[in-house]
mmCIF file of C-alpha atoms and ligand atoms in Angstrom:
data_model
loop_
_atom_site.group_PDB
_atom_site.id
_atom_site.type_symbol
_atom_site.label_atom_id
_atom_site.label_comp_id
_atom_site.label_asym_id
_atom_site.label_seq_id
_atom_site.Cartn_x
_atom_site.Cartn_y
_atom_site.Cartn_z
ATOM 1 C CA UNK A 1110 6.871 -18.640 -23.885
ATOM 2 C CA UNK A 1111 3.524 -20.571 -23.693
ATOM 3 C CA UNK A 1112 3.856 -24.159 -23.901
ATOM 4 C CA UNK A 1113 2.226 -24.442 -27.297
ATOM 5 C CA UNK A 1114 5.162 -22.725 -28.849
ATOM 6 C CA UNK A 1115 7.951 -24.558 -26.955
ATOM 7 C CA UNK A 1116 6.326 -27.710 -28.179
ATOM 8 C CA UNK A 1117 6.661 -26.603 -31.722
ATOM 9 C CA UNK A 1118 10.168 -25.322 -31.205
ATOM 10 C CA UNK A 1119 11.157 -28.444 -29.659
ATOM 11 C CA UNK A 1120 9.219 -31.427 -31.928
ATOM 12 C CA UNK A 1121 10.818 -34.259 -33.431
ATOM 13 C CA UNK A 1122 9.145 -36.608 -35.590
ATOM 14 C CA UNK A 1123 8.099 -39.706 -34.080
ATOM 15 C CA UNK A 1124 9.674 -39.463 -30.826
ATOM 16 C CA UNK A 1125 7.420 -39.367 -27.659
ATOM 17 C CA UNK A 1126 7.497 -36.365 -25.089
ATOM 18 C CA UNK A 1127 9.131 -37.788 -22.322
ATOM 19 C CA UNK A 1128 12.376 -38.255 -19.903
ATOM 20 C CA UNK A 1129 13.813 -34.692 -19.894
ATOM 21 C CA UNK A 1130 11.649 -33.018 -21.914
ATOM 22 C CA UNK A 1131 8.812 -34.202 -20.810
ATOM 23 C CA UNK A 1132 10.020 -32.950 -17.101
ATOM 24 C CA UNK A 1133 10.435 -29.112 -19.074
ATOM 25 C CA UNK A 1134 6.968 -29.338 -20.585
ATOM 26 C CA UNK A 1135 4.834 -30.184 -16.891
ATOM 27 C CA UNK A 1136 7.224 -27.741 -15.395
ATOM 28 C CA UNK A 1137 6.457 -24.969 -18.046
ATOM 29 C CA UNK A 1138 2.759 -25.642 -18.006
ATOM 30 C CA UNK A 1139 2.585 -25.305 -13.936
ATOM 31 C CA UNK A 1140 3.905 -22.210 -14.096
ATOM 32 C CA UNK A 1141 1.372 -21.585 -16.706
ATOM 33 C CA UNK A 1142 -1.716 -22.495 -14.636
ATOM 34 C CA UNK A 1143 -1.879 -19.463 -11.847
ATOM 35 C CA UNK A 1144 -0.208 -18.511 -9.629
ATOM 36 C CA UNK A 1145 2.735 -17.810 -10.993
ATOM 37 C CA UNK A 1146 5.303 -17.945 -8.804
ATOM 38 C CA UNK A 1147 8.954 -18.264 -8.276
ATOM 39 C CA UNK A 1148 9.104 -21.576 -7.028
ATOM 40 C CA UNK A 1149 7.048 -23.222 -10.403
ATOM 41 C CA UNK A 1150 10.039 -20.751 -12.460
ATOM 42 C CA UNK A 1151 12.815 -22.231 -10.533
ATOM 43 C CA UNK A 1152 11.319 -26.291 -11.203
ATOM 44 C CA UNK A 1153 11.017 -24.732 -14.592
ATOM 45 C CA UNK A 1154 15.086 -23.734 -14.450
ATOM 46 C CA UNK A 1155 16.020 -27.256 -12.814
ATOM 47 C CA UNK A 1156 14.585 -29.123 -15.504
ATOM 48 C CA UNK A 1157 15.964 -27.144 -18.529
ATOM 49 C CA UNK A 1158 19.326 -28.020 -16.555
ATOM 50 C CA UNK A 1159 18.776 -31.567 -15.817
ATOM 51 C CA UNK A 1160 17.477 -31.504 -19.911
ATOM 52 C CA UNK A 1161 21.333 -29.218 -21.119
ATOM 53 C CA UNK A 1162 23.014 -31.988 -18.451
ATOM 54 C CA UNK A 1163 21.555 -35.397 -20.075
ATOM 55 C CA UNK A 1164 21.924 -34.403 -23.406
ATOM 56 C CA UNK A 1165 25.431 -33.096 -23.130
ATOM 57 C CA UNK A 1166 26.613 -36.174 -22.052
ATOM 58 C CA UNK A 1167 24.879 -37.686 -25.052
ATOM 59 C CA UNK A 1168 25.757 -35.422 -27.625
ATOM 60 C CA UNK A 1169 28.419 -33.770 -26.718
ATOM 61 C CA UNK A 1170 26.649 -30.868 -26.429
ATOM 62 C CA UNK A 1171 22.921 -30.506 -25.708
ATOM 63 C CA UNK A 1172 22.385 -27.679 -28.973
ATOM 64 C CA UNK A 1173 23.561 -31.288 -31.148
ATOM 65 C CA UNK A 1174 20.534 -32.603 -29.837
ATOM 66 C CA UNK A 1175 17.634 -32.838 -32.491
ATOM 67 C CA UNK A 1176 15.413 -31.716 -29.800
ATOM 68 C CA UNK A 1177 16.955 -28.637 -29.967
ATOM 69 C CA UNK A 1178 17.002 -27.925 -33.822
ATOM 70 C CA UNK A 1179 15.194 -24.544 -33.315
ATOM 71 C CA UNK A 1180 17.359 -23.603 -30.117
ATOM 72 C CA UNK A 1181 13.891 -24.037 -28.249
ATOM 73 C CA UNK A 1182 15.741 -24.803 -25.324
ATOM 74 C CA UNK A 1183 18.188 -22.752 -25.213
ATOM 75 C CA UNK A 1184 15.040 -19.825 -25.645
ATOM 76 C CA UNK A 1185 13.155 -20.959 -23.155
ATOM 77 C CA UNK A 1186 16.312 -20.644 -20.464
ATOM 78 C CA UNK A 1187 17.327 -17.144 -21.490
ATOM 79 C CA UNK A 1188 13.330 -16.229 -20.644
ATOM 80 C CA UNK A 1189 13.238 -18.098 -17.403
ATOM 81 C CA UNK A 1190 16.929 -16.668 -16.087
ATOM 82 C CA UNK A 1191 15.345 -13.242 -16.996
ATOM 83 C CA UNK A 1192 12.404 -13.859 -14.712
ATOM 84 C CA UNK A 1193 14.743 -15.138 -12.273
ATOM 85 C CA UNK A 1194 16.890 -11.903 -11.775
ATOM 86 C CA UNK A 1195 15.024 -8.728 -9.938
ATOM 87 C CA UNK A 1196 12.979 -6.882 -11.601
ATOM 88 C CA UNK A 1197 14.374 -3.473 -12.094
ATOM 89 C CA UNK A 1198 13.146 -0.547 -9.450
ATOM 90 C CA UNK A 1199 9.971 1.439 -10.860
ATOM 91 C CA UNK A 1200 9.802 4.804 -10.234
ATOM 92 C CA UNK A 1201 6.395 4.954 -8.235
ATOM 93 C CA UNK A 1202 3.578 7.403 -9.339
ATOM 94 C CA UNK A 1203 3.690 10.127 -5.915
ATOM 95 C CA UNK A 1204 0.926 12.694 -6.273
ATOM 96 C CA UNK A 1205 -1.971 12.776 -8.705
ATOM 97 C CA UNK A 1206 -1.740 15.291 -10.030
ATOM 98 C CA UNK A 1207 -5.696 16.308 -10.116
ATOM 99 C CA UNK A 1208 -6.777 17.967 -7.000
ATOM 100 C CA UNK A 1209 -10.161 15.657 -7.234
ATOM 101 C CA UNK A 1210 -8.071 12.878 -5.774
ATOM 102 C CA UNK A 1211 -7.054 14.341 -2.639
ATOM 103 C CA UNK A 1212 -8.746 12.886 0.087
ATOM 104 C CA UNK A 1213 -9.113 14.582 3.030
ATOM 105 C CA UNK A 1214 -10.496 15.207 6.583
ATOM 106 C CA UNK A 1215 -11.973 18.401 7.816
ATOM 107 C CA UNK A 1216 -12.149 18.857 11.299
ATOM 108 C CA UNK A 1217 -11.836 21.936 13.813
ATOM 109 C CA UNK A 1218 -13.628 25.281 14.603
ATOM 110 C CA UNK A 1219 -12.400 27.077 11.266
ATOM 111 C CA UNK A 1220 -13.521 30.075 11.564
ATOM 112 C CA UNK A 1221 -12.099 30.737 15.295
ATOM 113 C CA UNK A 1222 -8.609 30.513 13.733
ATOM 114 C CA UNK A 1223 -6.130 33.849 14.718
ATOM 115 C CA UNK A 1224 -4.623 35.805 12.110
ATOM 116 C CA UNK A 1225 -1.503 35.472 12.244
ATOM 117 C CA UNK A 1226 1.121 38.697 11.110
ATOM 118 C CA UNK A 1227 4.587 36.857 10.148
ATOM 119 C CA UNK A 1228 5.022 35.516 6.886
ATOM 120 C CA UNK A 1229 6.203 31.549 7.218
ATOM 121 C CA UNK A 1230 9.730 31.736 6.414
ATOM 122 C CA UNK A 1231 9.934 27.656 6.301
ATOM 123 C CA UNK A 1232 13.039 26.395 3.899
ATOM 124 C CA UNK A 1233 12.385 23.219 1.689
ATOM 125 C CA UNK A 1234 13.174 20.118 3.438
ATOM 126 C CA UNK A 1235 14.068 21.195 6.623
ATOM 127 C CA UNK A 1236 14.754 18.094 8.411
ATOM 128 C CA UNK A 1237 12.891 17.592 11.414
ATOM 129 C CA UNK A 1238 12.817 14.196 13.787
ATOM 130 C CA UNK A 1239 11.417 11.648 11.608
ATOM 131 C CA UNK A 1240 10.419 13.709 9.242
ATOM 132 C CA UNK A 1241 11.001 16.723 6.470
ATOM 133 C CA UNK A 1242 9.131 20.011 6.611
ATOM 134 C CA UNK A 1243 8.246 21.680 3.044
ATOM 135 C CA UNK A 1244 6.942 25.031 2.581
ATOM 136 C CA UNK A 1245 4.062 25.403 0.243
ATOM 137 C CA UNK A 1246 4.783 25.597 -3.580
ATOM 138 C CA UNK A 1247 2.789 27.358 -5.440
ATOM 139 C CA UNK A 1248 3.862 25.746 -8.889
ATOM 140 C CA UNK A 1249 4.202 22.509 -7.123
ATOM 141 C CA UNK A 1250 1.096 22.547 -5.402
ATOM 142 C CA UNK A 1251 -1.314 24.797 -7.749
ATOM 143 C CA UNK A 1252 -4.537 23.004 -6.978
ATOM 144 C CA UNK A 1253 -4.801 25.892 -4.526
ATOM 145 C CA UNK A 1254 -3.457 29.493 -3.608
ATOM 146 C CA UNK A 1255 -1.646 31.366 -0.738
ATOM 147 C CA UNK A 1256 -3.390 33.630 1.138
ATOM 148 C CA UNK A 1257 -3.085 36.970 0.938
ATOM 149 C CA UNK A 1258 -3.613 38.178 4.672
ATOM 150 C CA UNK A 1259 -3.927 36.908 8.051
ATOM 151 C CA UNK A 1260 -0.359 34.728 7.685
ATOM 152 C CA UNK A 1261 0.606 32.284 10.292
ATOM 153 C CA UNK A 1262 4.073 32.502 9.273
ATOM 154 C CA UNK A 1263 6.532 29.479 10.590
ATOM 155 C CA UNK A 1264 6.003 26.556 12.754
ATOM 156 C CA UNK A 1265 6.021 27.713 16.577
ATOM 157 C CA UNK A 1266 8.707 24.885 18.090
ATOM 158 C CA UNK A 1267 5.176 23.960 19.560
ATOM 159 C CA UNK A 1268 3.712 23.106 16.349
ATOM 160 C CA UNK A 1269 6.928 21.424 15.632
ATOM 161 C CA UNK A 1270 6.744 19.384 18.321
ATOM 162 C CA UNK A 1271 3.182 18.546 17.978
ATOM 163 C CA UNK A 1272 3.895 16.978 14.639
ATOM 164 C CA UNK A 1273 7.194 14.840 15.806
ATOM 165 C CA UNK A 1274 4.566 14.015 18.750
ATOM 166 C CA UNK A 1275 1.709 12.816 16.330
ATOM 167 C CA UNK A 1276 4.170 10.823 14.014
ATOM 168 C CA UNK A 1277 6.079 9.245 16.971
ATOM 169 C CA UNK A 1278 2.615 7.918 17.515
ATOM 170 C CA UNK A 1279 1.714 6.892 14.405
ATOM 171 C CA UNK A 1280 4.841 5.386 13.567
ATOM 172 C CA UNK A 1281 4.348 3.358 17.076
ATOM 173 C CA UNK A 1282 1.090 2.180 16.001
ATOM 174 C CA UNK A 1283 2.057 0.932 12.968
ATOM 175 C CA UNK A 1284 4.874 -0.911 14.209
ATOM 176 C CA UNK A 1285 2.027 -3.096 16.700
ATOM 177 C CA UNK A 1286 -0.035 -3.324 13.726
ATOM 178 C CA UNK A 1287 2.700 -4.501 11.386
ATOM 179 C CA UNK A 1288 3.703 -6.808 13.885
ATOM 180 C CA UNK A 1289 0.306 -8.197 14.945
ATOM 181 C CA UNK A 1290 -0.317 -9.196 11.218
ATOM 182 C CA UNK A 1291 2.771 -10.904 11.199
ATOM 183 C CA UNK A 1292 1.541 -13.100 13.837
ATOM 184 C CA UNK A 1293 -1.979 -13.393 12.164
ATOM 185 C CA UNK A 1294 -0.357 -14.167 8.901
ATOM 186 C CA UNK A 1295 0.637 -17.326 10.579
ATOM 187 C CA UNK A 1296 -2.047 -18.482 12.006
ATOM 188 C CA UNK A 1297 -4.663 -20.730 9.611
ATOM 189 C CA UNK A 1298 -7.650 -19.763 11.577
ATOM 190 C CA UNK A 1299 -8.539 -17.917 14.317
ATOM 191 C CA UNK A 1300 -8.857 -18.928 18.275
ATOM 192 C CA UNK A 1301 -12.076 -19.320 19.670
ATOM 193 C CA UNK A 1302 -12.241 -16.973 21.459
ATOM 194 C CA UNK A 1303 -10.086 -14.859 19.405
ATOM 195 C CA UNK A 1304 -7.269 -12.840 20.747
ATOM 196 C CA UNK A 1305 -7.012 -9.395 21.014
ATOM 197 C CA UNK A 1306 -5.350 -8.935 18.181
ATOM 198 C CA UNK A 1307 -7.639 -10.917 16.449
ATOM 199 C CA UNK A 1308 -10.380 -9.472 17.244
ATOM 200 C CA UNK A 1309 -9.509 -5.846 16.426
ATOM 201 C CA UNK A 1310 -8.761 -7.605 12.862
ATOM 202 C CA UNK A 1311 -12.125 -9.057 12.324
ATOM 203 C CA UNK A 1312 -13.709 -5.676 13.751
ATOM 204 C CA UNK A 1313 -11.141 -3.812 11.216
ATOM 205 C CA UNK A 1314 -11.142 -6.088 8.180
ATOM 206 C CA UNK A 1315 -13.928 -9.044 8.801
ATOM 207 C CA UNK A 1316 -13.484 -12.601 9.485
ATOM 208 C CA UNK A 1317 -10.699 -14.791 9.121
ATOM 209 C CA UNK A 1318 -9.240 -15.401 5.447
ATOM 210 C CA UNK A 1319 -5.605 -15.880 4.278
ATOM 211 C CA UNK A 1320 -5.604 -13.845 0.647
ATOM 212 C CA UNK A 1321 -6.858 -10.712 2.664
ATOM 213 C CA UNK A 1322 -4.669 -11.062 5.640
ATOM 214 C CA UNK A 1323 -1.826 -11.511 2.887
ATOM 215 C CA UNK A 1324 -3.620 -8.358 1.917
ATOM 216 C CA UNK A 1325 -3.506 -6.271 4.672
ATOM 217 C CA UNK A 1326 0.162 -7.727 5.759
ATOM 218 C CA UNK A 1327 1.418 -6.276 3.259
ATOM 219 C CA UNK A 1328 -0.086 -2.803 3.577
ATOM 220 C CA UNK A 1329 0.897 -2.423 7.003
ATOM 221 C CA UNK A 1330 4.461 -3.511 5.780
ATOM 222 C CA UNK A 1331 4.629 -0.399 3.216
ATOM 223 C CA UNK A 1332 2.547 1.890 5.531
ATOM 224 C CA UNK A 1333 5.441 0.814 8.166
ATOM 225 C CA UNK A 1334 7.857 1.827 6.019
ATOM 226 C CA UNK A 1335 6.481 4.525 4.355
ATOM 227 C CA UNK A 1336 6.580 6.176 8.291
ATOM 228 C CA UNK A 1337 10.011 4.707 9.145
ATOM 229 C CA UNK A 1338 11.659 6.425 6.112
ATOM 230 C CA UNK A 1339 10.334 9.965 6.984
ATOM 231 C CA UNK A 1340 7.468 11.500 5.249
ATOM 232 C CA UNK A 1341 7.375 15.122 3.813
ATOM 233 C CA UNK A 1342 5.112 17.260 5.708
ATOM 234 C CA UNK A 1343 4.027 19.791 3.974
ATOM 235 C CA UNK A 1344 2.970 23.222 5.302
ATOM 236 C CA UNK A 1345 -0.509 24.439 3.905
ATOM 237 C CA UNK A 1346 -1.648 26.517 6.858
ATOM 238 C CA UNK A 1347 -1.028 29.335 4.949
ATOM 239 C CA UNK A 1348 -3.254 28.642 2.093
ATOM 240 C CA UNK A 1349 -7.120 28.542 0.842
ATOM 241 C CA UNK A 1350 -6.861 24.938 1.402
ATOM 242 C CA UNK A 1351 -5.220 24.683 4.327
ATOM 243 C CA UNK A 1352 -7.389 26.925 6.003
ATOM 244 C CA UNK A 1353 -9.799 24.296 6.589
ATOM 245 C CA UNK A 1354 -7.588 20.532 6.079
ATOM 246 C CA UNK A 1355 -6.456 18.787 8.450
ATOM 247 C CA UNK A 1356 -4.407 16.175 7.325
ATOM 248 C CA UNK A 1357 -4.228 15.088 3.441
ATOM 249 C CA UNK A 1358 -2.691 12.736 1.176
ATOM 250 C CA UNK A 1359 -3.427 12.266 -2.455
ATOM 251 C CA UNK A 1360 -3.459 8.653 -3.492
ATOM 252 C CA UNK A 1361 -0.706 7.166 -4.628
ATOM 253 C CA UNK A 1362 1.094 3.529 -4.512
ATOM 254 C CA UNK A 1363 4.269 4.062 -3.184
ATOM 255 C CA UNK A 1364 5.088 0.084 -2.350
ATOM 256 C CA UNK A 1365 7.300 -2.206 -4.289
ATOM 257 C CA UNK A 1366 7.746 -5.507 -4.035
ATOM 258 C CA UNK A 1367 11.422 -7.426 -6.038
ATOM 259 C CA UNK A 1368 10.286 -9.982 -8.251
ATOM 260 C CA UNK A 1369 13.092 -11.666 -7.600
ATOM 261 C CA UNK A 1370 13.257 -12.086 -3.323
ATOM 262 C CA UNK A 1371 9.886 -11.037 -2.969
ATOM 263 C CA UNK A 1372 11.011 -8.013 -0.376
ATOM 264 C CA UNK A 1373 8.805 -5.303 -0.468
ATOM 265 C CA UNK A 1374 10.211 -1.542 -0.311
ATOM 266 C CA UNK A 1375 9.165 2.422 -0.719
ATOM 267 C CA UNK A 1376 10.973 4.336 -3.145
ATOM 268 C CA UNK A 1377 10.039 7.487 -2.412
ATOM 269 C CA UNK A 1378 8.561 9.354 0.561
ATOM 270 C CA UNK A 1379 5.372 9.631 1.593
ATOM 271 C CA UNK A 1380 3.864 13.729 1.132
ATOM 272 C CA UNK A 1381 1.529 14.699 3.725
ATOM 273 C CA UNK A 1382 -0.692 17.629 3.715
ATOM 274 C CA UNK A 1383 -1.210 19.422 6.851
ATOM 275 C CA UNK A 1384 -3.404 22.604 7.462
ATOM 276 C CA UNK A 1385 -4.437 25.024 10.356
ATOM 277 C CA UNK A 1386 -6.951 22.528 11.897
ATOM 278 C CA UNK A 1387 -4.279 20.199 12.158
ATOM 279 C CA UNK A 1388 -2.743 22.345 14.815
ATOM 280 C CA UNK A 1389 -6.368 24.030 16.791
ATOM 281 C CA UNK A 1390 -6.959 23.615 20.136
ATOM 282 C CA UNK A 1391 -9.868 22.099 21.365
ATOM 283 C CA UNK A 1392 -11.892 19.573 19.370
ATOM 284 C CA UNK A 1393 -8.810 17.828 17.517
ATOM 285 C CA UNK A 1394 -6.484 19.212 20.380
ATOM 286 C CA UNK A 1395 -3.464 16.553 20.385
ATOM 287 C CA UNK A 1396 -3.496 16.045 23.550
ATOM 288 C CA UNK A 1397 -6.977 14.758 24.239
ATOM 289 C CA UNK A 1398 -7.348 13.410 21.427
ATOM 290 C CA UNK A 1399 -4.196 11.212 20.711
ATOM 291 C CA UNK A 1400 -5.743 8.004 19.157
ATOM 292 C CA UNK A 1401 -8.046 10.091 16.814
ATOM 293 C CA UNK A 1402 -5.096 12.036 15.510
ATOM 294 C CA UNK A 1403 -2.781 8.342 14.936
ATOM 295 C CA UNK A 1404 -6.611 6.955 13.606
ATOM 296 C CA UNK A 1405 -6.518 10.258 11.084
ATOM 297 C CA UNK A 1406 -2.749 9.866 9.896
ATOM 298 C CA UNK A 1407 -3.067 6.296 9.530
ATOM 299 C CA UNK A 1408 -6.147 7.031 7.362
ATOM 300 C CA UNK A 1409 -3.881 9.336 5.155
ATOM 301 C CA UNK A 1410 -1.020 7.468 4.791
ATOM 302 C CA UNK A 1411 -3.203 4.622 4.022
ATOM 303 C CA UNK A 1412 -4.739 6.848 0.854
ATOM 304 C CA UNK A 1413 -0.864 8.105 0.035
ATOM 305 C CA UNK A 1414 1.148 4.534 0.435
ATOM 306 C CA UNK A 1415 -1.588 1.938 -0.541
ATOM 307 C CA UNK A 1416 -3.668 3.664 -2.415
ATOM 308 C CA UNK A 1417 -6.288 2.901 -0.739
ATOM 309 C CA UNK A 1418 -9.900 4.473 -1.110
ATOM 310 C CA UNK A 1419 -12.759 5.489 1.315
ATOM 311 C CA UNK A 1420 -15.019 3.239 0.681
ATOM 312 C CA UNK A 1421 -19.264 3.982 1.605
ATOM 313 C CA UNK A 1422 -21.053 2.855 4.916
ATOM 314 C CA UNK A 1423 -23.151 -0.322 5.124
ATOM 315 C CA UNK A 1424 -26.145 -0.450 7.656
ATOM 316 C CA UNK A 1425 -26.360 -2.885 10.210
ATOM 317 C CA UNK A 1426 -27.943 -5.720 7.785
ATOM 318 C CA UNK A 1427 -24.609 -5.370 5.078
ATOM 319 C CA UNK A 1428 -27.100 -2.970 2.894
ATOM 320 C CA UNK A 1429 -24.545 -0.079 0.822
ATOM 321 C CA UNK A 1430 -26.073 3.288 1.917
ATOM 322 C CA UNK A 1431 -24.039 4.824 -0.739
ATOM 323 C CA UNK A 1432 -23.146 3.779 -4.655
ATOM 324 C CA UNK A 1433 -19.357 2.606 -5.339
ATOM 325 C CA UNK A 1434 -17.100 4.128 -8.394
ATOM 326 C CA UNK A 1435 -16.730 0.540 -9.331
ATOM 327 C CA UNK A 1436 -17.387 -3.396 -7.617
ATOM 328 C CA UNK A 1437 -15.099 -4.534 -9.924
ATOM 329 C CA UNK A 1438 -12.624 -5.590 -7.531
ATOM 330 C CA UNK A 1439 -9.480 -5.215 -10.343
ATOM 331 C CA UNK A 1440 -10.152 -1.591 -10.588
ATOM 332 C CA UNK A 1441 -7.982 0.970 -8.734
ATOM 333 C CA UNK A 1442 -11.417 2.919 -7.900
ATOM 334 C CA UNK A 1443 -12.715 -0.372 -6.466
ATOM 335 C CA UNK A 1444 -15.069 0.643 -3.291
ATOM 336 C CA UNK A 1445 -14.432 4.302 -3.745
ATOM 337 C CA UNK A 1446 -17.415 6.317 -2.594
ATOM 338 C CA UNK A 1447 -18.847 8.514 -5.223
ATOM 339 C CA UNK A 1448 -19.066 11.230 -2.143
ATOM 340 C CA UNK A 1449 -15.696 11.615 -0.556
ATOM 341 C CA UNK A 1450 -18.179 13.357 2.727
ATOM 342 C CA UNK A 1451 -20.188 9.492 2.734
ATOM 343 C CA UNK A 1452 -17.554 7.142 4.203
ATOM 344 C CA UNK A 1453 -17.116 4.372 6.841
ATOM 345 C CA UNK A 1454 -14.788 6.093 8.955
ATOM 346 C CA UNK A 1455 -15.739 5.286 12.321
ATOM 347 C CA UNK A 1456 -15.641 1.921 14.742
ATOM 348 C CA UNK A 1457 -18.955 1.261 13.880
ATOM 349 C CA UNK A 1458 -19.187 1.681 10.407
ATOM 350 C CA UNK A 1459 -15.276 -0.030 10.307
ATOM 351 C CA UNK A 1460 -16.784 -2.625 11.987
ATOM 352 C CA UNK A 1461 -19.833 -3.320 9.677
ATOM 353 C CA UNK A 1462 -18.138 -3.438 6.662
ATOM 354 C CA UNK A 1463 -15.852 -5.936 7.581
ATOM 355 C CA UNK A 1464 -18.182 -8.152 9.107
ATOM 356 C CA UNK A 1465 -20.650 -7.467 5.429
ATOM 357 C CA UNK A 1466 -18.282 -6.574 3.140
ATOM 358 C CA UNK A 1467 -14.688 -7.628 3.667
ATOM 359 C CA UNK A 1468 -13.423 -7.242 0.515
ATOM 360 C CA UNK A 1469 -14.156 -3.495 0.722
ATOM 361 C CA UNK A 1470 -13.012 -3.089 4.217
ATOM 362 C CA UNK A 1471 -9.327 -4.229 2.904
ATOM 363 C CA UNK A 1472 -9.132 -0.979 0.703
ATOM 364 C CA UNK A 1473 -10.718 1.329 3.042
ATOM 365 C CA UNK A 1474 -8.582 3.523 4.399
ATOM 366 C CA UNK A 1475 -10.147 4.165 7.803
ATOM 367 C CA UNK A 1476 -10.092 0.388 8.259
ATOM 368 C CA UNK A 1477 -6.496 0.647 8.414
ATOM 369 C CA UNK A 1478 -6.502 3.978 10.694
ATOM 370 C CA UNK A 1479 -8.496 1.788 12.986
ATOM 371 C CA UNK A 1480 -6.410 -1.266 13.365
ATOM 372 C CA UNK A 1481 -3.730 0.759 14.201
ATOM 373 C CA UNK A 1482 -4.736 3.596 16.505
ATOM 374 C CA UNK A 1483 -6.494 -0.173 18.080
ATOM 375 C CA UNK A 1484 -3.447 -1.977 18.379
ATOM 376 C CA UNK A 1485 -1.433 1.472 19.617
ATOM 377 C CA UNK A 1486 -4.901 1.815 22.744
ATOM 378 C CA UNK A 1487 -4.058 -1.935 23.123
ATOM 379 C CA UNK A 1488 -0.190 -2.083 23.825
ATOM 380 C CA UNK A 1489 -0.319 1.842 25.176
ATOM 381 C CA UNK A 1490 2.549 4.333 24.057
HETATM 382 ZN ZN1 ZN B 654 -10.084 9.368 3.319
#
């Protein structure tokens, strides 16, 4: 309750706001004055406490107290032991369901894919190493259609082992990264000169500053988990879409974090799009191309776990060379490019808008694939 209406619940004529009440009343309008936070609720709980504890031993009973008259009080610590306990699990929001918000990269010779003869024969959640395969649904998935010649059919144990390959990766890369911004989240400025790690932060996500390295730690923590727990692959080779995506994730927020301890979890896993150019040979070939493929999935999962967006280049003197959705930095479209095709998606233009724009760079997705794939060139694997 605000502190205006305690104070009326709890008034009494002619008697001055201090000892124990006067402790609830600073304590109540801390936690009032942002941030809230769990420390200011649990001074908050002490002093109701020390408030039930003097004037029991007064009265008896604190409720005899004229203070508390209106239970005001007693109100006030039912509210405060509610924001105490957890707060319950939300189911997250997964896919959006409007095909505008898939995000996407294209990449590959398309038109020098074979045509295939089988039909894929791939059963729903087949589990995999470190991850689930899924067939494409056409009720599920109706943004787009199967085919109707030139199959591909199921995953050669090539393919198979191209995508445990990529994720192994990827899931190594974002362990370094996670781990790298738990040593910059201690740090209160950086070295001169910086570290490594440092460095491939400020060239990521600017210059040093603890909100959006709180920020970024904790995407990397739900990205991190989000890859530890498995994400569902899911096969679009095999469809108008997938003819020509690579890799795609719509955005979602799949992150929690418990009111009550503060941990952050996923609740649900992470679905990933993958389509023929995913598996060509040559330009995007795996093999020679490992830290573009970890930059790409990082990039996806970034757009599926965080939410994040991809936000427009800068040039060289900080100057947009595209328009936003919104610069209104509450907004979930905040730094979205208004053309998915105009992004800053590569070391330089990662680079530029952290060092002009760092407030964007921390929800641009290819920021994140950069760190990572980075960190992953840095500690090899
Ligand atoms: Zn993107």
């Amino acid at each position: 309750m605000t502190f205006a209406a305690f104070k009326k619940l709890t008034a009494k004529n002619f008697s001055l706001r201090n000892g124990a009440i006067g402790d609830i009343d600073a304590a109540l309008k801390a936690y009032h004055t942002p941030p809230a936070t769990k420390d200011k609720l649990n001074t908050l709980k002490q002093a109701i406490d020390a408030f039930k504890q003097v004037k029991n031993l007064k009265h008896g009973n604190y409720t005899q107290s004229g203070r508390e008259g209106k239970s005001g009080v007693t109100l006030l610590g039912t509210q405060v032991a509610e924001a105490l306990k957890p707060a319950p699990l939300v189911t997250p929001s997964t896919l959006v369901s409007a095909h505008g918000n898939l995000r996407q990269v294209q990449q590959g010779p398309v038109g020098a894919f074979p045509s295939g003869t089988n039909y894929r024969v791939g059963a729903e959640n087949t589990r995999m190493e470190g991850w689930s395969y899924a067939p494409f649904d056409p009720v599920e998935f109706s943004w787009t259609s199967a085919i109707t010649s030139g199959f591909h059919g199921a995953l050669s144990l090539t393919q198979t082992s191209r995508v445990t390959e990529a994720l192994r990766r990827t899931k190594m890369a974002l362990g370094f990264a996670h781990r790298a911004m738990v040593r910059i989240s201690k740090v209160t400025s950086f070295s001169s000169p910086a570290t490594t790690e440092e460095a491939l932060y400020i060239s990521s996500f600017g210059s040093y500053d603890a909100r959006r390295i709180a920020r970024v730690m904790r995407n990397f923590t739900v990205l991190k988990l989000a890859i530890d727990r498995g994400p569902r692959i899911v096969d679009m080779r095999d469809t108008d879409y997938g003819l020509r995506c690579y890799a795609a994730c719509f955005r979602g927020t799949l992150g929690q974090t418990d009111g009550g301890t503060g941990q952050v979890s996923v609740l649900s896993a992470l679905t990933v799009f993958l389509g023929r150019a995913f598996f060509v040979s040559g330009t995007m070939n795996y093999g020679d191309s490992t830290d573009a493929t970890v930059g790409t999935l990082v990039h996806e999962f970034a757009h599926g776990a965080i939410n994040a967006v991809d936000v427009p280049p800068v040039d060289a003197s900080g100057t947009w060379l595209h328009a936003r959705e919104s610069d209104i930095p509450t907004d979930t479209n905040f730094g979205a490019s208004t053309d998915n095709s105009v992004q800053a998606s590569t070391a330089t233009t990662v680079r530029l808008l952290g060092q002009h724009k760092p407030d964007y760079a921390i929800v641009n997705a290819d920021s994140y694939g950069q760190f990572a794939s980075g960190m992953l060139r840095h500690y090899g694997g």
